Short mmCIF file of C-alpha atoms in Angstrom, two decimals:
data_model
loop_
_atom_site.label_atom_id
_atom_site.label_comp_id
_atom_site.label_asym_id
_atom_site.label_seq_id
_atom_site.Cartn_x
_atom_site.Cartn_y
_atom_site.Cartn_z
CA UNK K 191 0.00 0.00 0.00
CA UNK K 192 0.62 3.74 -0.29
CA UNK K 193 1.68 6.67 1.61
CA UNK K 194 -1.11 8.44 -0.47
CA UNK K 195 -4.05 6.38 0.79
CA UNK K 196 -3.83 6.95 4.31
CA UNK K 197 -4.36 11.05 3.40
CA UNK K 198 -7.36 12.22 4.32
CA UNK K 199 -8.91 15.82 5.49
CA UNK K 200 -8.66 16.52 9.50
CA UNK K 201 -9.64 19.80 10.71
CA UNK K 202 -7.45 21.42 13.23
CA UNK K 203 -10.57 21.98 15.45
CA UNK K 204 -11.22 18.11 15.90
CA UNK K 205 -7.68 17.49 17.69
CA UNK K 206 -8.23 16.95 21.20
CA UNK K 207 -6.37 19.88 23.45
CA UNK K 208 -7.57 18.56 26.81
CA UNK K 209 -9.12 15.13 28.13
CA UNK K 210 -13.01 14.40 28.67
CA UNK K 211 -14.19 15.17 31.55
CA UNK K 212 -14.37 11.78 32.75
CA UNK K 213 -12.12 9.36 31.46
CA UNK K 214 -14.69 6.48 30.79
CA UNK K 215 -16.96 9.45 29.28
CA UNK K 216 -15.03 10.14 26.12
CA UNK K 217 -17.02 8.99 22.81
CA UNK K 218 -16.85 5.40 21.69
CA UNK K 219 -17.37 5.04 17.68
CA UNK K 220 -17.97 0.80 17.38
CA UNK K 221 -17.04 -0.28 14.34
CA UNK K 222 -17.99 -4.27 13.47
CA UNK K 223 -15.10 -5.12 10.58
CA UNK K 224 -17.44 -8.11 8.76
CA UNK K 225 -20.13 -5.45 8.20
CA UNK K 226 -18.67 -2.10 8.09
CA UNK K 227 -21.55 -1.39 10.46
CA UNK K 228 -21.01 1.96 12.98
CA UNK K 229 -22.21 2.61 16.14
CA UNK K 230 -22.19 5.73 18.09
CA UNK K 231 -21.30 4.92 21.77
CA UNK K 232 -19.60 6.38 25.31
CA UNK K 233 -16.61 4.64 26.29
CA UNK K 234 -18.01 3.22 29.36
CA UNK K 235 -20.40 1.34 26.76
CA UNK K 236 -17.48 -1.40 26.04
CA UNK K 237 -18.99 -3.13 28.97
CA UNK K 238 -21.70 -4.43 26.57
CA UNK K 239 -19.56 -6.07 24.22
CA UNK K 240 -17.29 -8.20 26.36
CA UNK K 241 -18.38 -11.30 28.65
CA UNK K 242 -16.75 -13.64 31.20
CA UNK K 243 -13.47 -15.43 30.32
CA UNK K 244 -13.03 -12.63 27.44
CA UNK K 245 -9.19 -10.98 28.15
CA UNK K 246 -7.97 -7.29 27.18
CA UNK K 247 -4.73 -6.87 26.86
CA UNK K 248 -3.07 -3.75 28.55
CA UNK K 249 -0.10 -1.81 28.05
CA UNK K 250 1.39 -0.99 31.69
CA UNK K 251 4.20 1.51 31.03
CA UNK K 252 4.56 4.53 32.51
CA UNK K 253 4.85 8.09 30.96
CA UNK K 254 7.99 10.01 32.69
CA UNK K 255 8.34 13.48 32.96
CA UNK K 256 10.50 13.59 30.01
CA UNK K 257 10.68 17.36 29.18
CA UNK K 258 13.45 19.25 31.17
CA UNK K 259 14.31 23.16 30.41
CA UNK K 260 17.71 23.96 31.53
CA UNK K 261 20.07 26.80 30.65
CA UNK K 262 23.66 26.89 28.50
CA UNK K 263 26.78 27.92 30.79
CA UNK K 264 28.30 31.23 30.01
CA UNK K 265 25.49 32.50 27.71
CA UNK K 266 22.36 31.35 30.05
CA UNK K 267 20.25 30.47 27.10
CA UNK K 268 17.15 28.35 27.66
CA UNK K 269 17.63 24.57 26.39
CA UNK K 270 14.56 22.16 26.00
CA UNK K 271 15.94 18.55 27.00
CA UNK K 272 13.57 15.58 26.26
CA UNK K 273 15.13 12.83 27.56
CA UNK K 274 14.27 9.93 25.29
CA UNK K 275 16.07 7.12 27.46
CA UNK K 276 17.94 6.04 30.02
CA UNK K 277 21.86 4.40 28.35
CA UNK K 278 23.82 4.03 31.66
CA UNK K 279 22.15 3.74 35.16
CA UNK K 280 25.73 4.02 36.88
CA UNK K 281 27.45 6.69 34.76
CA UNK K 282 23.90 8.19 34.85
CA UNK K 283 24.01 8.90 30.55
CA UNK K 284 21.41 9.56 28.56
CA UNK K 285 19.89 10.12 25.07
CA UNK K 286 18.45 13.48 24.59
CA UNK K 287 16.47 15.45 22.10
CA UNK K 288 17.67 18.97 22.31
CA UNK K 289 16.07 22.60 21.38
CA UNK K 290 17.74 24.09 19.85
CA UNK K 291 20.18 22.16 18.67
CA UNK K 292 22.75 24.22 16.92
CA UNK K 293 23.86 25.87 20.29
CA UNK K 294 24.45 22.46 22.12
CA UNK K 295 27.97 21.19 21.53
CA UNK K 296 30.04 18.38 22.95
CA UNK K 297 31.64 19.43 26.12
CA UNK K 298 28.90 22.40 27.04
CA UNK K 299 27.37 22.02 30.88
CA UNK K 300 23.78 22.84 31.27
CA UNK K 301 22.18 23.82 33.92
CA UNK K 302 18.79 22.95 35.77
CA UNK K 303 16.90 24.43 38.47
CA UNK K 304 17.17 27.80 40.23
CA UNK K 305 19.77 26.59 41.99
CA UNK K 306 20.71 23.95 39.59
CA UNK K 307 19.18 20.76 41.26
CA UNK K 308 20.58 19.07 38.39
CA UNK K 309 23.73 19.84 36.19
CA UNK K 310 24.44 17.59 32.55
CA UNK K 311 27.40 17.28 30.13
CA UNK K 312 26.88 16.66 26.38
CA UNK K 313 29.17 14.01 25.96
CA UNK K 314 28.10 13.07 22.33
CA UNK K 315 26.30 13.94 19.12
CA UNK K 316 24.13 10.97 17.49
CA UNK K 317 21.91 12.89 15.23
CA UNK K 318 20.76 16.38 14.19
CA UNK K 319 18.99 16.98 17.40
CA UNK K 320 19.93 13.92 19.33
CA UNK K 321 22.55 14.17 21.75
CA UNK K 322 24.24 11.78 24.65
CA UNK K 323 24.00 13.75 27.99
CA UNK K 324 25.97 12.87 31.43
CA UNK K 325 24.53 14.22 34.34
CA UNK K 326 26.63 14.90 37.37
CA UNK K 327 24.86 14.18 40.21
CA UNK K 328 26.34 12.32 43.19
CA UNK K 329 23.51 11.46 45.33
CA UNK K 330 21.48 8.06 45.16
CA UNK K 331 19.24 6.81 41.95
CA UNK K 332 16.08 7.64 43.75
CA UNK K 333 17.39 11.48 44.87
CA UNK K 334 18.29 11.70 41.00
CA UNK K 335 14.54 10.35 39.84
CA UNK K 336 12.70 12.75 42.26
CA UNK K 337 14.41 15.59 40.83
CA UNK K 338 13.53 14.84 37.57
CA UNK K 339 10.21 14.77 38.79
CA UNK K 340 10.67 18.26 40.31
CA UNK K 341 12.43 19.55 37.37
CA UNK K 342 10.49 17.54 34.48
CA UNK K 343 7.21 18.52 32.52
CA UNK K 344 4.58 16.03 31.37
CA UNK K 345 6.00 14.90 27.71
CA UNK K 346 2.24 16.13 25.90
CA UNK K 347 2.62 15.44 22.51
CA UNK K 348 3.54 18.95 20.07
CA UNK K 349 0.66 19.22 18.51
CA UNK K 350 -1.17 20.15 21.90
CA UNK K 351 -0.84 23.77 21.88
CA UNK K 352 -0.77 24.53 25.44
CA UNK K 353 1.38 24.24 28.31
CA UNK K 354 1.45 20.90 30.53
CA UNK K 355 -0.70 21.33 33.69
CA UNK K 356 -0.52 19.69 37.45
CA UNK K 357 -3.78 17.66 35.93
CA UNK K 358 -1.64 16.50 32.33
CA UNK K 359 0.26 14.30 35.35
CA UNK K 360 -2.56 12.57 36.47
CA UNK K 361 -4.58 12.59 33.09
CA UNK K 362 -1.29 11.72 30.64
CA UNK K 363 -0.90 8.72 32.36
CA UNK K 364 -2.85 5.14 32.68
CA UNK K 365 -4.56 4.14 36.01
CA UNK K 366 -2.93 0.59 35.41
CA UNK K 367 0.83 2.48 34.56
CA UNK K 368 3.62 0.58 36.39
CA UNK K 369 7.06 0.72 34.87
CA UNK K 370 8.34 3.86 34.46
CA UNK K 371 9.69 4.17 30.59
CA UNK K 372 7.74 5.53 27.73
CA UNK K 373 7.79 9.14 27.14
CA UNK K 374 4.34 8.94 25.28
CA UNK K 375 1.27 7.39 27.05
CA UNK K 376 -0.77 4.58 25.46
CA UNK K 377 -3.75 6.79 24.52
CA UNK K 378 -6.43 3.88 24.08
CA UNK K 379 -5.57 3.04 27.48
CA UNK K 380 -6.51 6.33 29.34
CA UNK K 381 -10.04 5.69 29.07
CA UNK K 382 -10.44 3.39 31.40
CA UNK K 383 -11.34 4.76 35.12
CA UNK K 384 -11.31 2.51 37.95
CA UNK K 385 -15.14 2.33 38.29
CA UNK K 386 -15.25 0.82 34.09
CA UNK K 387 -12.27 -1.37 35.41
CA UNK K 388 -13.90 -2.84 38.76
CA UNK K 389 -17.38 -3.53 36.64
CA UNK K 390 -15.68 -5.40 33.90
CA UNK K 391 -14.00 -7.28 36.68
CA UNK K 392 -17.07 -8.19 37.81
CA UNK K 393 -18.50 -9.28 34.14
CA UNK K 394 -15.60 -11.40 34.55
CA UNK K 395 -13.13 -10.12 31.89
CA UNK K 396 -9.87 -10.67 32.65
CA UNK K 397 -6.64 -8.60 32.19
CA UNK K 398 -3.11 -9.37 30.73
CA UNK K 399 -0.28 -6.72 30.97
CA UNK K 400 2.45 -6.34 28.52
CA UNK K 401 4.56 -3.52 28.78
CA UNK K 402 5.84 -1.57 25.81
CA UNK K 403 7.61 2.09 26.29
CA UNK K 404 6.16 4.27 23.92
CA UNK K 405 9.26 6.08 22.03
CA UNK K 406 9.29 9.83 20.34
CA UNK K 407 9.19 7.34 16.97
CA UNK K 408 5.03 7.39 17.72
CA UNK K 409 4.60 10.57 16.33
CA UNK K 410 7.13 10.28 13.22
CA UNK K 411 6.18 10.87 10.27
CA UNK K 412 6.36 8.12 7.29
CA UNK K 413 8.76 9.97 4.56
CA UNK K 414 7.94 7.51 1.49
CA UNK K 415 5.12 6.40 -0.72
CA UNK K 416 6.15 2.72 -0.29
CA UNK K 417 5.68 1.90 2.72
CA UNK K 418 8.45 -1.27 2.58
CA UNK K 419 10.79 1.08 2.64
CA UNK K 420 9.34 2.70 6.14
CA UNK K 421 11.56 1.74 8.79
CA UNK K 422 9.96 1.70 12.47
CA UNK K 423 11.83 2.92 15.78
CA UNK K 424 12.94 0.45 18.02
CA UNK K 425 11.06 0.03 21.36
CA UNK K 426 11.74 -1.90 24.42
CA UNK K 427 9.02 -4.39 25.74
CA UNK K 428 8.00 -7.34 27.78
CA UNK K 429 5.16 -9.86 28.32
CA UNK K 430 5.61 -11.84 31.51
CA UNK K 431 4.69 -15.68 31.18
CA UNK K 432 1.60 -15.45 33.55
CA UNK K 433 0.39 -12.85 30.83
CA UNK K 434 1.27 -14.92 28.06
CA UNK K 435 -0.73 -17.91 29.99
CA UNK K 436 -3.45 -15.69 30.36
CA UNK K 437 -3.80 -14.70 26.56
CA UNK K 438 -3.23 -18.40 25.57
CA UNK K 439 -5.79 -19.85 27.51
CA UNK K 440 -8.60 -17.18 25.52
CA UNK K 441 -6.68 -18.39 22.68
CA UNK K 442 -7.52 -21.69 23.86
CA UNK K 443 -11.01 -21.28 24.66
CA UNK K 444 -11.96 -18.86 21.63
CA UNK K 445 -12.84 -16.13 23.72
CA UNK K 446 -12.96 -12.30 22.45
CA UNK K 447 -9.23 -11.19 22.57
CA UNK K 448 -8.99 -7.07 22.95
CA UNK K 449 -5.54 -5.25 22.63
CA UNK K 450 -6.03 -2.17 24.22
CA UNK K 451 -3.88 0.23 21.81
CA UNK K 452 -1.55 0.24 18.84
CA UNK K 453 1.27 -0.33 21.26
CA UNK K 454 -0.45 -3.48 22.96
CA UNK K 455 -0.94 -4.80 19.27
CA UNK K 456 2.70 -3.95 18.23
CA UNK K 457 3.62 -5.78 21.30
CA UNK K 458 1.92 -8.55 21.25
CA UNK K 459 2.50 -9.28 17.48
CA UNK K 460 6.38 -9.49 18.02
CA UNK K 461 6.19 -12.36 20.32
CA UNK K 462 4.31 -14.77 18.23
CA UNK K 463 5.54 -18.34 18.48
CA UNK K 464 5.46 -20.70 15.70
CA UNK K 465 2.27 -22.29 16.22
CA UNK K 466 0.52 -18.70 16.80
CA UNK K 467 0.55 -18.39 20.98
CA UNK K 468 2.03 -15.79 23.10
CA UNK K 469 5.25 -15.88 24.08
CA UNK K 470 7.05 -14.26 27.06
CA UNK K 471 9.25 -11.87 25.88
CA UNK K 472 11.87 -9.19 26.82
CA UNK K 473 13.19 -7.75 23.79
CA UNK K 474 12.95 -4.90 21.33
CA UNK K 475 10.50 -4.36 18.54
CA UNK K 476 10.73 -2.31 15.21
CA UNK K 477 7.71 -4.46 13.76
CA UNK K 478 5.82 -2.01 11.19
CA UNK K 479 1.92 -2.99 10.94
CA UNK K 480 -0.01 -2.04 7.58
CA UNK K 481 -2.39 -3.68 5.13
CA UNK K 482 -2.57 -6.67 4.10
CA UNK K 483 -1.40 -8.09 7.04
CA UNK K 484 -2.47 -11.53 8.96
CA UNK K 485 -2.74 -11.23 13.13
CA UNK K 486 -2.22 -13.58 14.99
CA UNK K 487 -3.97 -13.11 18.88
CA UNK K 488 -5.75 -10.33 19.10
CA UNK K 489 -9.28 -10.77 17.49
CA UNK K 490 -10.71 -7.61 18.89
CA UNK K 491 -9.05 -3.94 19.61
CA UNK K 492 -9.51 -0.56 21.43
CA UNK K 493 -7.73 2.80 19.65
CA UNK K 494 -8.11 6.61 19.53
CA UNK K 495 -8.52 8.30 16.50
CA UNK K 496 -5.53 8.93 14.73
CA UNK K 497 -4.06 11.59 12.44
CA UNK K 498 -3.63 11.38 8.44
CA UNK K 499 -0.91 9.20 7.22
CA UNK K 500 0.40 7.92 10.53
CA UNK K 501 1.76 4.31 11.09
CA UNK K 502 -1.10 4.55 13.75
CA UNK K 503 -3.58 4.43 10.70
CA UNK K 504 -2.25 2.64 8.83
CA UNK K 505 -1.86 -0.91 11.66
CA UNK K 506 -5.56 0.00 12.48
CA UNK K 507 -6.62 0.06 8.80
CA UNK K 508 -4.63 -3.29 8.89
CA UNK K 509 -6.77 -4.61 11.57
CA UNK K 510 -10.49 -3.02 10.80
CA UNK K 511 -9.87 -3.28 6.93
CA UNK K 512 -8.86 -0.76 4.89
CA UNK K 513 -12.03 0.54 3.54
CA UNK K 514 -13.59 0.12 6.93
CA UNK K 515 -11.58 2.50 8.84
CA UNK K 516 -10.98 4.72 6.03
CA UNK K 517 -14.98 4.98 5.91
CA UNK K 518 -15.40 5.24 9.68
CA UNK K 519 -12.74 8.28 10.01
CA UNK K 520 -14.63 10.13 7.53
CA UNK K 521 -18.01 9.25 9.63
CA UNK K 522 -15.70 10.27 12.74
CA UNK K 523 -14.59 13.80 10.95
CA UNK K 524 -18.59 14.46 10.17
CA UNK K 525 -19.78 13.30 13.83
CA UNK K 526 -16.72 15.43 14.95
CA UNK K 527 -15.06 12.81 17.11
CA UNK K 528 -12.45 14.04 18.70
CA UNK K 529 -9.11 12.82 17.68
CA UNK K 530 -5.24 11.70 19.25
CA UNK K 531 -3.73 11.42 22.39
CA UNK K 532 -6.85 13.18 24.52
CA UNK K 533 -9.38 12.10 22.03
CA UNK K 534 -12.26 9.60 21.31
CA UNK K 535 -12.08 6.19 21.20
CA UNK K 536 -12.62 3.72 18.74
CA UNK K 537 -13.65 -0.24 19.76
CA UNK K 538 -12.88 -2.48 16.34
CA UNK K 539 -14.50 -6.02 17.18
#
């Protein structure tokens, strides 16, 4: 497939700027992929189409307060750091996006903090913007992480126009998040509120974790028509063998099987075994999803609304069928559904 066919018209207007209310009170388009049928729905409504035995699969990373301002030595000019991931625990090094880059140069100090809780060197240069930073900080791993989280700004995606709040921390993040690592959230996933959780409980749906730490490579943009030639970034994840047991037995027992997000599918899909089970896993991923393409465990799936051309799309188009999902976004642009990271959601089943 083609670049060109994920295109289609998004108004500015219809990207979300700030969560629902309620997270289990964002909209809920249902879209059946044998029929092409659409229904309108809340989110909370997914209770109706899932029964005892029936699994989701979650995504259980954590978002980290990834966006650091600091200031140059000598000239005091402000410096956006977003640190992208952790290299060295010990020698405390990381890999950094920096803003803007052409004043950063190996060897400059930067500064964080009015009274510089935190102080980095650049040790390295690994792309145009990319940097390896060292910071010097002599106290103990968990003094370093808490200023970070002094220091550090909710990651919100760019294309929110505002600045990150004291709610962003709560909202930008999963009530099931557990392992610190991604520095984007798993958007499908923030719909879910403890209440929706505790009732599907109840129904007797269980849950499987994976974890998967959402990279900056979410957001890139696909360069070239062919999509073959689309490389994906590599991200870290893991599916515990209780998990895995979990899925399998569904598998088993051909129960409904529901990935909750593209990152839950991406993981999930790079731990196939050979005679189409979960595997436990602890590994890295650069799997690209888009049409035609065969899955393998999931047989239902939970997503937001994503923007034109994204690999986002293009894995869901994969899963709902092309036409489907092409159709439904249009039906979602008309019914104004809110779309991305704070938007709607979509249930494909």
């Amino acid at each position: 497939m083609k670049l060109s066919q994920f295109k289609f018209n998004l108004p500015e207007s219809l990207v979300a700027n700030n969560p629902a209310e309620q997270r289990d009170e964002a909209r809920l388009m249902v879209l059946h992929k044998d029929s092409g049928k659409i229904e309108h729905k809340i989110f909370k409504d997914v209770l109706g189409y899932f029964d005892d035995k029936d699994v989701m699969i979650l995504n259980n990373t954590k978002v980290f307060p990834a966006r650091l301002y600091g200031n140059k030595e000598k000239t005091g000019a402000t410096i956006e750091v977003f640190l992208l991931r952790e290299l060295n625990k010990e020698l405390r090094l990381w890999d950094v996006l920096v803003d803007p880059a052409r004043k950063i140069r190996v060897g400059n100090k930067l500064y964080f903090g009015d009274d510089d809780l935190l102080v980095a060197e650049v040790v390295d240069n690994t792309t145009s913007r990319g940097r390896t930073i060292r910071f010097l900080f002599e106290g103990t791993d968990e003094e370093f992480r808490k200023n970070v989280e002094i220091l550090g700004e909710t990651p919100l995606p760019k294309y929110i126009k505002r600045k990150a709040t004291a709610e962003d921390k709560e909202r930008y993040q999963t009530i099931f998040a557990k392992h610190e690592g991604a520095v984007a959230a798993p958007t499908a996933g923030l719909h879910f509120s403890r209440e929706l959780m505790k009732r599907l409980e109840l129904k007797g749906v269980e849950f499987a974790e994976v974890t998967l730490h959402v990279g900056l490579g979410t957001f890139r943009t696909v360069e070239v028509e062919d999509l073959t030639k689309h490389k994906m970034d590599s991200e870290q994840f893991i599916i515990e063998p209780k998990d895995a047991n979990i899925v399998n037995k569904a598998l088993e027992d051909k129960r409904k099987i529901c990935a909750v997000g593209t990152t839950s599918m991406r993981a999930i899909e790079s731990a196939v075994s050979a005679n189409r089970t979960l595997k436990a896993a602890n590994d890295w991923t650069s799997k690209f999803i888009f049409p035609p393409y065969d899955f393998s465990i999931a047989n239902s799936m939970i997503t937001n609304f994503h923007t034109p051309e994204s690999t986002l799309l293009m894995m869901v188009s994969a899963f709902g069928g092309y036409e489907n999902v092409m159709n439904a976004y249009e039906v979602a642009v008309k019914e104004k559904y809110k779309f991305y990271s704070y938007g709607d959601a979509m249930l494909i089943i």
